[in-house]
Coordinates of C-alpha atoms and ligand atoms in Angstrom, one line a residue:
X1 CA 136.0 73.9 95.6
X2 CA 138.4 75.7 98.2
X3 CA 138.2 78.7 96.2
X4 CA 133.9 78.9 96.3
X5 CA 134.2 78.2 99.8
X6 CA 136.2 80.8 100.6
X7 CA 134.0 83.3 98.2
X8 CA 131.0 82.3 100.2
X9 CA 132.8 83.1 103.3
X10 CA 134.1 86.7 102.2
X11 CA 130.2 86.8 101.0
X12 CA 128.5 85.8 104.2
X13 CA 131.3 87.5 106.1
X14 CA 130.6 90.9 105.0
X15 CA 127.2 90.5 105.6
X16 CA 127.2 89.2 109.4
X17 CA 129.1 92.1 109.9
X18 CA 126.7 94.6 108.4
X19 CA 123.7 92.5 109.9
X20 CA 125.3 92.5 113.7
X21 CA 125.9 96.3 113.4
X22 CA 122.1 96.5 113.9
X23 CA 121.2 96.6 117.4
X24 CA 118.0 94.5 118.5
X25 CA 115.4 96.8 119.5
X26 CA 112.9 95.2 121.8
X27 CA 113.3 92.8 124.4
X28 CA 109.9 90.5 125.1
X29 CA 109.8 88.2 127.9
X30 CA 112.8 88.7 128.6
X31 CA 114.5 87.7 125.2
X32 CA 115.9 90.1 123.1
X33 CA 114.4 90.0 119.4
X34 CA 114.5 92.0 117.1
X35 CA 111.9 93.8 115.3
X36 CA 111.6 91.5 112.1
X37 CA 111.6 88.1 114.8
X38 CA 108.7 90.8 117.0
X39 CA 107.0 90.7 113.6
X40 CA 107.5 88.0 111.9
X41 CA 105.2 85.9 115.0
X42 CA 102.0 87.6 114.2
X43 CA 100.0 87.2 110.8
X44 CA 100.7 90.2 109.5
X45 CA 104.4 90.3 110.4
X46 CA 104.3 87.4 108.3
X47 CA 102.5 88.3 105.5
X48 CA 102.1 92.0 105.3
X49 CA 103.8 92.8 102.6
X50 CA 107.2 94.9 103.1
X51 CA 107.1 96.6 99.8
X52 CA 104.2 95.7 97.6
X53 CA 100.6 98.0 98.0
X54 CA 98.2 96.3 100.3
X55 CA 95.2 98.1 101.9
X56 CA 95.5 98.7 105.6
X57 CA 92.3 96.2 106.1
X58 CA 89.9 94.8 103.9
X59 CA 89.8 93.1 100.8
X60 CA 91.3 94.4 97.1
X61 CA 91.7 93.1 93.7
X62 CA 92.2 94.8 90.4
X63 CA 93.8 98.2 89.8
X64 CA 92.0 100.7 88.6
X65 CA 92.3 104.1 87.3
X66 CA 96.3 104.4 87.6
X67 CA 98.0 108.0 86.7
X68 CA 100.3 110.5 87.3
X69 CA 99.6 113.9 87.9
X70 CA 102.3 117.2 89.5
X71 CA 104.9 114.8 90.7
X72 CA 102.4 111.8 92.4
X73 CA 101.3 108.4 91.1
X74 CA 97.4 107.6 92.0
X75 CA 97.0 104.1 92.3
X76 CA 93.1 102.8 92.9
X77 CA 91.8 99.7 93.2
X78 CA 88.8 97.1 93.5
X79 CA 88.1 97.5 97.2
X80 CA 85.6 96.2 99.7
X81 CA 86.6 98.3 102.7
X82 CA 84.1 95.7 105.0
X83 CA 85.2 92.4 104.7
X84 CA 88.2 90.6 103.5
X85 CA 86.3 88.8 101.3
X86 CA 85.1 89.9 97.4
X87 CA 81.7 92.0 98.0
X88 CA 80.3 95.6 97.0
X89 CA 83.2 97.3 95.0
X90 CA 84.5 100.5 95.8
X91 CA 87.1 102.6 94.1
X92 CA 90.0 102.2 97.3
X93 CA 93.1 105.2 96.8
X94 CA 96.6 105.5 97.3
X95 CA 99.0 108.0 96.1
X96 CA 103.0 107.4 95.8
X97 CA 106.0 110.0 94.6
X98 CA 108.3 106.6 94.2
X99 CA 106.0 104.3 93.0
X100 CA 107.1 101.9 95.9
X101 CA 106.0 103.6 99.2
X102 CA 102.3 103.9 99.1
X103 CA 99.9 106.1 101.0
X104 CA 96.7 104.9 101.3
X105 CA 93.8 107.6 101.3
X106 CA 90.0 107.9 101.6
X107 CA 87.9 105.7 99.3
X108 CA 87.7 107.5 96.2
X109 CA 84.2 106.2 94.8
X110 CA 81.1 104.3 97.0
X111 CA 78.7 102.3 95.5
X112 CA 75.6 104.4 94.1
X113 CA 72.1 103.9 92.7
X114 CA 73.5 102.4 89.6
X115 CA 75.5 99.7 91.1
X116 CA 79.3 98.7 92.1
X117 CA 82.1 100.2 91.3
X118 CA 83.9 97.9 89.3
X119 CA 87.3 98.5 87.5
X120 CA 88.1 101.2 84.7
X121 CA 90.7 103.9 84.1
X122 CA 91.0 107.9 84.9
X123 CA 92.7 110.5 83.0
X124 CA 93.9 113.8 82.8
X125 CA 91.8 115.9 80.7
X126 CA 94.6 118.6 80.0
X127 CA 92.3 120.5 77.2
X128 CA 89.2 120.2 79.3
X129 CA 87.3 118.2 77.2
X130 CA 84.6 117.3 79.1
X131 CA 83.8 120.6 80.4
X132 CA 84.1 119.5 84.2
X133 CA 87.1 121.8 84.6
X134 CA 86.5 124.9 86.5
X135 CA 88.7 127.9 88.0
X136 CA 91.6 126.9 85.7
X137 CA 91.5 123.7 87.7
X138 CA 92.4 120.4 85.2
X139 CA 90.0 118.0 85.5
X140 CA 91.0 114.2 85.7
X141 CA 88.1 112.2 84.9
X142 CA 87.4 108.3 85.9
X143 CA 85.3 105.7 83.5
X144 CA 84.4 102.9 85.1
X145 CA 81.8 100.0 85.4
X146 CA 78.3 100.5 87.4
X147 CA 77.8 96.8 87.9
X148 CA 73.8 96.5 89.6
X149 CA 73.6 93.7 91.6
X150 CA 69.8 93.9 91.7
X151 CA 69.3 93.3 88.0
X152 CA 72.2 90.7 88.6
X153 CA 70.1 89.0 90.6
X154 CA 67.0 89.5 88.9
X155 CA 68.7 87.8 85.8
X156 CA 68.5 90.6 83.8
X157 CA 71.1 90.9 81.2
X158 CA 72.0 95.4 81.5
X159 CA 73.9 94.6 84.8
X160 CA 76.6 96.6 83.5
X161 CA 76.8 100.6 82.3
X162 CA 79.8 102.3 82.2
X163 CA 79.4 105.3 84.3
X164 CA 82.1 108.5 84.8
X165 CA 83.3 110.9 87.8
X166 CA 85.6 113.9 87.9
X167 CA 88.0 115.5 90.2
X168 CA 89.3 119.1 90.7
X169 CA 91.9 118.2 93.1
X170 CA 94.4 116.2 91.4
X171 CA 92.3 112.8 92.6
X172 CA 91.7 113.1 96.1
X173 CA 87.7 113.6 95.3
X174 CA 85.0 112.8 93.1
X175 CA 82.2 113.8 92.0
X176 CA 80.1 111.7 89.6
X177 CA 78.3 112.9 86.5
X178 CA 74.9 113.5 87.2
X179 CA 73.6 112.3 83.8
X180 CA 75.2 108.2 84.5
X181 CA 75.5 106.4 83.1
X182 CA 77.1 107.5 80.1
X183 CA 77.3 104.4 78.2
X184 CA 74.6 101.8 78.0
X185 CA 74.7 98.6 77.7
X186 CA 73.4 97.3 74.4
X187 CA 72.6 93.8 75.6
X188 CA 75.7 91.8 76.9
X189 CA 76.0 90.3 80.3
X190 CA 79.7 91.3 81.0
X191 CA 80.2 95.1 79.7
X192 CA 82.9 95.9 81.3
X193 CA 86.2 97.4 82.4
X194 CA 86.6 100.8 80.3
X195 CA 90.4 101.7 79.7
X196 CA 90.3 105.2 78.1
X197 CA 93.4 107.0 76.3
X198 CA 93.8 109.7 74.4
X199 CA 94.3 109.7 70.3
X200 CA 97.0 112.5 69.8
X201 CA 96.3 112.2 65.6
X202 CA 92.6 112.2 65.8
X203 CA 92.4 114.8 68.6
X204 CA 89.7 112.3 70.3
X205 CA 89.9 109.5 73.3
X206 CA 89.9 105.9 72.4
X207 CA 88.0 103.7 75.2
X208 CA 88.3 99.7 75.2
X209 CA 86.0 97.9 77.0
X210 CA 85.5 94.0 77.8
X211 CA 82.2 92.9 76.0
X212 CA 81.4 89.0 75.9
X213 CA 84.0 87.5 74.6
X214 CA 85.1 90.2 72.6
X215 CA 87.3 93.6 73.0
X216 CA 84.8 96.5 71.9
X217 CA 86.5 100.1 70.9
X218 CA 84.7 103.3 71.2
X219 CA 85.7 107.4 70.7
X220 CA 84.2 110.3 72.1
X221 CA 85.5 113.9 72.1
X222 CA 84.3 114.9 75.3
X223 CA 83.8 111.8 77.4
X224 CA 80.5 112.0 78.1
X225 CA 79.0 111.0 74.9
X226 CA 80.5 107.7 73.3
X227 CA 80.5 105.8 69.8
X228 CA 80.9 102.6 69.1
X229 CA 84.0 101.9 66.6
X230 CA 85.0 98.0 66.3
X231 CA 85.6 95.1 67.7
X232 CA 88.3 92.9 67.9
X233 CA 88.9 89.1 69.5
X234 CA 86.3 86.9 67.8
X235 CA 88.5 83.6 66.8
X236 CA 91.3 85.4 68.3
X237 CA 93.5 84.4 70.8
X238 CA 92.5 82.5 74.1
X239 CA 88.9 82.2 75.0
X240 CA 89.2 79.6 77.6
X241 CA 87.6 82.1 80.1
X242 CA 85.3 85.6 80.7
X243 CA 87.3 88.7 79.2
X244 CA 88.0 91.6 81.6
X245 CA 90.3 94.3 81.9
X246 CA 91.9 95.8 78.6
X247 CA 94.6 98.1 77.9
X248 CA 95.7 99.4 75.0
X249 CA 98.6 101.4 74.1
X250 CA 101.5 102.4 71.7
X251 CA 104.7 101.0 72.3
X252 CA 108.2 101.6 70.7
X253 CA 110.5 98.3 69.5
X254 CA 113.8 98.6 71.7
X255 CA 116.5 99.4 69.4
X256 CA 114.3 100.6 66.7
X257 CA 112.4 103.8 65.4
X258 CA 109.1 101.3 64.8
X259 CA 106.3 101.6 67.4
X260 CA 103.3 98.7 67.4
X261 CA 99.9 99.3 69.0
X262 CA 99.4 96.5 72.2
X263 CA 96.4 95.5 73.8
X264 CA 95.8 93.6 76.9
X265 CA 93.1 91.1 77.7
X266 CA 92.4 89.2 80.7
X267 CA 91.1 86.1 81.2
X268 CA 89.9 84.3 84.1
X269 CA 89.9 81.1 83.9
X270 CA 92.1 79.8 81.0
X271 CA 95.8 81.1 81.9
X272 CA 98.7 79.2 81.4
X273 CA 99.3 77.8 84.5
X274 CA 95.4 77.8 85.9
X275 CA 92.9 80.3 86.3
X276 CA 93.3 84.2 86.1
X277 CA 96.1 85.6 83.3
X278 CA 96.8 87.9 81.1
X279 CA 97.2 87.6 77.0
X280 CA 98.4 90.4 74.9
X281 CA 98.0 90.9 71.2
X282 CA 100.3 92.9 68.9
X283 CA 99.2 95.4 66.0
X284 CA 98.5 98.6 64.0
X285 CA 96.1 101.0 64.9
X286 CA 94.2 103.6 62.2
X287 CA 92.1 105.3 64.9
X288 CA 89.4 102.6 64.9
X289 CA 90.6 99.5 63.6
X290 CA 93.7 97.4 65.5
X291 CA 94.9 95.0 62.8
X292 CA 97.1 92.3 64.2
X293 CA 100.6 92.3 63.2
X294 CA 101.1 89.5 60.5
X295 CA 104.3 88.4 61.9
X296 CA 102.4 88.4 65.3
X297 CA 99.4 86.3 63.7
X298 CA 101.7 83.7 61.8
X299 CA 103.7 82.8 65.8
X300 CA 99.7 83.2 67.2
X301 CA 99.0 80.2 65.5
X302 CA 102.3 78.2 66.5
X303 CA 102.3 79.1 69.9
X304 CA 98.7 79.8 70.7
X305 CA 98.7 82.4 73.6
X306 CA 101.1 85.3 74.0
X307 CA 100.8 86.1 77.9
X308 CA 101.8 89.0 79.9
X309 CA 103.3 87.0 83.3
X310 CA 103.1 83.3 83.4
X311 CA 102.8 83.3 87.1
X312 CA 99.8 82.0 88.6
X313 CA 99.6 85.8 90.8
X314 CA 99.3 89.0 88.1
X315 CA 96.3 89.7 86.8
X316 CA 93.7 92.3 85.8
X317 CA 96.9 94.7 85.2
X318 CA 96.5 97.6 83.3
X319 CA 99.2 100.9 82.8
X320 CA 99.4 104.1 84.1
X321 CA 98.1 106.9 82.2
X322 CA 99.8 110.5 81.8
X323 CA 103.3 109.3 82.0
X324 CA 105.6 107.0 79.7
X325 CA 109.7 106.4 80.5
X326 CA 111.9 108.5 78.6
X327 CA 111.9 105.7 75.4
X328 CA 107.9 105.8 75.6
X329 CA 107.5 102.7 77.6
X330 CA 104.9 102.7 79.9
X331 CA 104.6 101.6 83.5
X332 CA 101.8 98.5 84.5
X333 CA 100.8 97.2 87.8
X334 CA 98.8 93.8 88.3
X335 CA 96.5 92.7 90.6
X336 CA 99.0 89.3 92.5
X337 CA 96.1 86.9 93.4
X338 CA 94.1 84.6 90.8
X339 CA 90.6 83.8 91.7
X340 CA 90.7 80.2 91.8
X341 CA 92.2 81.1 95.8
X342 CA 92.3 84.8 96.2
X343 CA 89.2 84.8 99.0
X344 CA 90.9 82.0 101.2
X345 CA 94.7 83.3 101.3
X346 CA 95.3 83.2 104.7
X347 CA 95.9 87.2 105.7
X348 CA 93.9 88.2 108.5
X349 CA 93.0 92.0 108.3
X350 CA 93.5 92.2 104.7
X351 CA 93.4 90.5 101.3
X352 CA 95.6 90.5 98.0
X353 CA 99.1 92.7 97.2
X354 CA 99.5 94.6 94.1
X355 CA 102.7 93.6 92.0
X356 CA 105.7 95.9 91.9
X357 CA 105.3 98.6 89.2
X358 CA 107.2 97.8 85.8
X359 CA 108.0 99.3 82.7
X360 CA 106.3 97.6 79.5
X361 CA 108.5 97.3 76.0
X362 CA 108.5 96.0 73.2
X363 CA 111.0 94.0 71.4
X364 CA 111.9 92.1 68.6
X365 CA 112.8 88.9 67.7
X366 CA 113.7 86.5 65.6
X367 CA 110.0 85.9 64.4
X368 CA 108.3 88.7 66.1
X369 CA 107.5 91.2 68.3
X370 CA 107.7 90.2 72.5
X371 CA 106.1 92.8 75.1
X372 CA 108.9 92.9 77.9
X373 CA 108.3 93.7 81.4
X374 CA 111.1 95.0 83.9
X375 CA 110.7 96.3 87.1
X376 CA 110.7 100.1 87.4
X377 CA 113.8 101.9 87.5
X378 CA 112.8 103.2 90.8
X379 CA 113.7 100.1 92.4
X380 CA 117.1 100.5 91.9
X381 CA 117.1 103.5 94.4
X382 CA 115.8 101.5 97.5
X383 CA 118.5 98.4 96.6
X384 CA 121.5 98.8 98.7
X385 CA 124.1 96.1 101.2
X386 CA 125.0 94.7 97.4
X387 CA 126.6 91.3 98.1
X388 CA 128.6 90.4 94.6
X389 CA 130.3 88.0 93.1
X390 CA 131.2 86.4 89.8
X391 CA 132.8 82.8 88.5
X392 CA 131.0 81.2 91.3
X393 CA 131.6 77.3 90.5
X394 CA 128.6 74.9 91.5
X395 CA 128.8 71.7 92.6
X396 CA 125.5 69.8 94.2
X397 CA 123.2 72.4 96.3
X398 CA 125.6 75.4 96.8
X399 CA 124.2 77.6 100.0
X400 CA 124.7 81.4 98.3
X401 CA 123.8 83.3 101.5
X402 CA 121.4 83.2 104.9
X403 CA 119.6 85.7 106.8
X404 CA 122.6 86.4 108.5
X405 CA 123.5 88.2 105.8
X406 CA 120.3 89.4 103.7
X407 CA 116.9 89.7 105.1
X408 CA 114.8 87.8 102.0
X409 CA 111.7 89.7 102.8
X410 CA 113.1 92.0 100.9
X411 CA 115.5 91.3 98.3
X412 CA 116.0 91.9 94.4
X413 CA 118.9 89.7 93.2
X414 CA 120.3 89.6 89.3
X415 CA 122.0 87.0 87.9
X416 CA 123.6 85.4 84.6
X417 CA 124.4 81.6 84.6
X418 CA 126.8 81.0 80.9
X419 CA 126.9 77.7 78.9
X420 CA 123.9 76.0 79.8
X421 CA 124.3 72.9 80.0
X422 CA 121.5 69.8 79.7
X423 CA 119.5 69.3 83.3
X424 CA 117.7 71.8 86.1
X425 CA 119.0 74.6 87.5
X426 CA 117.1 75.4 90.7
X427 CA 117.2 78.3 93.5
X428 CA 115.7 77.4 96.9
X429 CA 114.5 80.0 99.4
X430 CA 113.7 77.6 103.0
X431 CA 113.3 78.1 106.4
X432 CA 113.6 76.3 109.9
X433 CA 110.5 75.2 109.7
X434 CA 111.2 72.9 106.4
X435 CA 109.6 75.1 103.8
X436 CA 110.9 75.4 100.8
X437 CA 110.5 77.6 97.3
X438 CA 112.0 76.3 94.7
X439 CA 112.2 78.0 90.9
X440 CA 114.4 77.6 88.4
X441 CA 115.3 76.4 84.9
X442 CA 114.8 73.0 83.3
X443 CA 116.9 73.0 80.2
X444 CA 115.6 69.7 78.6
X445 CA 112.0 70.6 78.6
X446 CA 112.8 74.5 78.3
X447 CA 110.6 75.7 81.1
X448 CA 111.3 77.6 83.7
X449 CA 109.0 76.8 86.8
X450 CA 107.7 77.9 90.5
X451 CA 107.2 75.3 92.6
X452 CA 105.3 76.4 95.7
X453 CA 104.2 73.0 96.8
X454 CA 106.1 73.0 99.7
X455 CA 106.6 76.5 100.2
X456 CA 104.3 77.0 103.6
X457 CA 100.5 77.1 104.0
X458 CA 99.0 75.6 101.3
X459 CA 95.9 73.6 102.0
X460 CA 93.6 77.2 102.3
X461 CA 92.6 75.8 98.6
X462 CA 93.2 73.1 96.6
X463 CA 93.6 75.0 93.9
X464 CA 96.6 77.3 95.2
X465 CA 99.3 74.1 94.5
X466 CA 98.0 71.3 93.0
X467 CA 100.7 72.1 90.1
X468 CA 104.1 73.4 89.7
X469 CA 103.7 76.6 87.5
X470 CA 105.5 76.7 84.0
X471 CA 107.0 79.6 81.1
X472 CA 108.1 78.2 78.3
X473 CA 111.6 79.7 77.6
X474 CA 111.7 82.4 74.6
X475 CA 115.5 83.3 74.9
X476 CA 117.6 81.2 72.8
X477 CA 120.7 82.1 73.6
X478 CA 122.8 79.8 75.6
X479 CA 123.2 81.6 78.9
X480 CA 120.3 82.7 81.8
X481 CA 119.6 86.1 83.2
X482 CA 117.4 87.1 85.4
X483 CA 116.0 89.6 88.0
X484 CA 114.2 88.1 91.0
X485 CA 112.2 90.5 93.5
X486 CA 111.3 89.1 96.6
X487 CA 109.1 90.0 99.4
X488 CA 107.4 88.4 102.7
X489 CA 104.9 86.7 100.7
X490 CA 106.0 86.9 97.1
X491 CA 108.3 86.5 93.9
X492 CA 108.3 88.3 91.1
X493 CA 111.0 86.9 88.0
X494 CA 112.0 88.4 85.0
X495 CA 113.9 86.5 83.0
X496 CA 116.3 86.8 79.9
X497 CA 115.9 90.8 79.9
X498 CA 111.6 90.4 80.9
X499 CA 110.9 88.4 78.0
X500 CA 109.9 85.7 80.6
X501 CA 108.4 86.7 83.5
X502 CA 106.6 85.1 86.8
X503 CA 105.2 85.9 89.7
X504 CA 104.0 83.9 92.1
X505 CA 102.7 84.5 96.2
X506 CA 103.0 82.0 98.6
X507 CA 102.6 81.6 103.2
X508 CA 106.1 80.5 104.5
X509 CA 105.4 79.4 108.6
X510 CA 108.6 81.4 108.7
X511 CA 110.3 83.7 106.9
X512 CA 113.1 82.3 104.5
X513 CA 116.2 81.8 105.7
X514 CA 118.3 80.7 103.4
X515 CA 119.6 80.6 99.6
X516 CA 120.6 77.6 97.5
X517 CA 121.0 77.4 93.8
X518 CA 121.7 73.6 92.7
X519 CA 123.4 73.2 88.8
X520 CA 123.2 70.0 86.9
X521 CA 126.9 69.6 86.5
X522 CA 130.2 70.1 88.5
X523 CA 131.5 72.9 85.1
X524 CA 128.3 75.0 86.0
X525 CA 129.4 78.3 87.1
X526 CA 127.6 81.8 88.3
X527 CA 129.2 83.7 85.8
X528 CA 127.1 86.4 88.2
X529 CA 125.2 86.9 91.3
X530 CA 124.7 89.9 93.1
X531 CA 121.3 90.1 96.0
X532 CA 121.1 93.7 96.9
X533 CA 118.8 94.6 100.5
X534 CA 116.0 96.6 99.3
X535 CA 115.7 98.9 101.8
X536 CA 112.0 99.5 103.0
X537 CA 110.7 99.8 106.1
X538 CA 109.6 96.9 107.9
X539 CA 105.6 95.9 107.7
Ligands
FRU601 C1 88.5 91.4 87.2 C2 87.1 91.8 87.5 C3 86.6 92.9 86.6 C4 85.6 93.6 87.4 C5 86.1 93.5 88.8 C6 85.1 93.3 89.8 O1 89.2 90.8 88.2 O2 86.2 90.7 87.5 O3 86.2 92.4 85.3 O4 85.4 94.9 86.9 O5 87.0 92.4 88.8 O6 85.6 93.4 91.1

């Protein structure tokens, strides 16, 4: 007991005296605050994000047409630039070098003749494919949805086209193709959400697209003109909701020389927790035909749904195109709202944060093969102040550390917790103002779980927590890791390497304050903790 006292002391120590090296920098009425307590008083001190994208006003969902190009990510997105409510899409734009500051720019894409401008993908066209290249400039090209809210409201069924753009300067402008759109709709009501890559055997691009309730694949050699190839989903997987937003991509088996073919589908409503998620499906790929993975069908049919995040707040994610990490991985960024609340989260100038950016693996296990999701290597170089310790014995709720010491508006802390024993293991952010997050592990029912309940405003929908969300664990292994990522208005998990992840946005009255971690039994022990300051500016 003496000796975890006096651990927490050298902890918290070391960080008052890094924390009271900063001076305050304002004084208001004659106090003297400092610029997070300045900030923290309005809305958007609150909420504004410190490090995930938001738009500077308006509202936003999915991402759309992510890639890297000469040394800059492009991030677009699902954007109504006049409201903060859903309404006619635009393609917003941001670019990043880090993947973690973003710069907003000028809307890529406006609504046209043919409709909205709903999600898709862009990529490069490095052999000039389509012919839009000109003056040895490469053209990156954009498929998306025209979505026509006239015929929508007319009842009509060809609402949605797919429809394409170019740009000869890396993304900052588009043009759109004259002859849109350049794939018709053959008679289903949601058509939608092209994700286009390229097929380096065939020497032709491979687009998926959301039909019904099905996953249709196409090919084309100069994206402009498109054939129909397959279709995949019919009996398959979860169908509890509208399909939207697929991916699909190669990725290699950690520790292996095998690669599997992955695609993404998501669904709004059915997730796992309520509402918007995404499922994932794992296979082989001839060029036309994706053939789930036997071992991948047999744990299907135990287990029902493979999902991307359990969290109730990542959805419509997709990857980025033109770049994989060194092992092939790729990178993917979510959308962190669900629509069951995302128009009535209570932000003022602007609605919905993207997730962090994270690299997508595959693993696997005993029975089969696991997608993996970490957070980007590039968060590392922003996480500094590292507060450490190890053999940290628990007994009852143990306060770790306060704000004294670590501003949790932005945070990453990793962790390992050995011999498990039976009972709940449970971290609490809370505040003055008697908020509380809570998430943990429940070893007898082997979930983990968020419980936002109490964890600020909540009553802005009664759907937002009328639950506390749950993962079933996939580790088996008898000790807990995890990575936990935490911003103003968010938490993002990762648990057991990313076989488990969550994330999960909630409205503190105040920002949190302090860290607890509770352990069913006086043997419990930290066999780790560290919390590292990630250093970004202050929104
Ligand atoms: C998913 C989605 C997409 C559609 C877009 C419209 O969140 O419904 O299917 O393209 O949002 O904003």
């Amino acid at each position: 007991m003496k000796n975890k006292i006096y651990r927490f002391a050298v902890i918290i120590g070391i960080f008052s005296l890094v924390v009271s090296c900063k001076n305050p920098k304002e004084k208001i009425n004659g106090q003297v605050q400092s610029e997070q307590d300045t900030l923290a008083i309005t809305n958007e001190g609150l909420y504004r994000p410190n490090f995930h994208f938001t738009s500077a006003t308006g509202w936003m969902n999915d991402p759309n047409g992510m890639f890297f190009y000469n040394g800059y990510y492009h991030l677009y997105f699902q954007h109504y630039p006049d409201g903060t409510t859903w309404g006619p899409m635009h393609w917003g734009h941001a670019i990043s070098t880090d993947l973690f500051n973003w710069k907003e720019q000028p809307i890529a894409l406006y609504p046209d003749d043919l409709g909205y401008i709903f999600s898709g993908s862009a990529v490069v066209d490095h052999e000039n494919t389509s012919g839009f290249g000109a003056d040895g400039k490469t053209p990156i090209v954009a498929i998306f949805t025209s979505h026509d809210p006239k015929k929508e409201k007319t009842g009509e069924i060809d609402v949605e086209n797919q429809s394409i753009a170019y740009s000869l300067d890396e993304g900052l402008t588009w043009t759109k193709y004259k002859d849109n759109p350049v794939l018709k709709n053959p008679g289903a009501r949601d058509f939608r959400d092209p994700k286009v890559s390229w097929d380096e055997q065939k020497k032709r691009w491979t687009m998926v697209l959301a039909a019904g309730q099905e996953i249709q694949f196409y090919t084309s050699k100069d994206l402009k003109s498109w054939e129909k190839l397959t279709s995949f989903g019919e009996g398959i997987g979860n169908h509890d909701g509208v399909w939207e937003c697929p991916d699909f991509f190669q990725l290699p088996v950690i520790g292996s020389s095998e690669k599997k073919w992955v695609l993404l589908v998501s669904i709004n409503p059915g997730g796992p927790n309520t509402g918007s998620a995404t499922q994932y499906f794992v296979g082989d790929f001839d060029g036309s035909n994706f053939i789930l993975d036997e071992s991948f069908k047999q744990e299907m049919g135990k287990e029902h749904t493979f999902w991307v995040d359990y969290g109730r707040d990542n959805y419509a994610g997709v990857t980025f195109s033109n770049i994989e990490n060194k092992d092939g991985g790729k990178l993917f960024m979510g959308w962190m709202s669900n629509w069951l609340y995302a128009n009535e989260v209570p932000t003022e100038k602007w609605r919905s944060a993207m997730t962090i950016a994270r690299t997508l693996e595959l693993t696997k296990g005993e029975n089969t093969f696991r997608l993996v999701a970490n957070p980007v290597p590039e968060l590392n170089e922003f996480a500094s102040e590292k507060l450490k310790n190890s053999d940290v014995l628990l007994e009852g709720n143990t306060l770790l550390t306060t704000s004294k010491a670590i501003d949790f508006t932005r945070a990453q802390i990793n962790f390992k917790v050995e011999d498990l024993v039976d009972g709940v293991y449970t971290f609490e952010l809370s505040n003055s103002e008697g908020d509380s997050l809570r998430f943990g592990y429940d070893t007898r029912k082997g979930n983990y779980f968020v419980d936002r309940n109490k964890a600020g405003i909540t009553d802005f929908s009664n759907k937002f927590s009328d639950r506390i969300a749950v993962a079933p664990r996939i580790a088996s292994q008898n000790d807990w890791t995890g990575t936990i990522v935490i911003d103003k208005t968010s938490i993002e998990l990762f648990f057991d390497d990313g076989q488990t992840v969550m994330t999960e946005i909630f409205f503190p009255k105040a920002p949190f304050d302090s860290l607890y971690f509770e352990a069913p039994s006086e043997e419990s022990k930290l066999e780790y903790i560290e919390i590292h300051q990630l250093k970004f500016n202050l929104n």
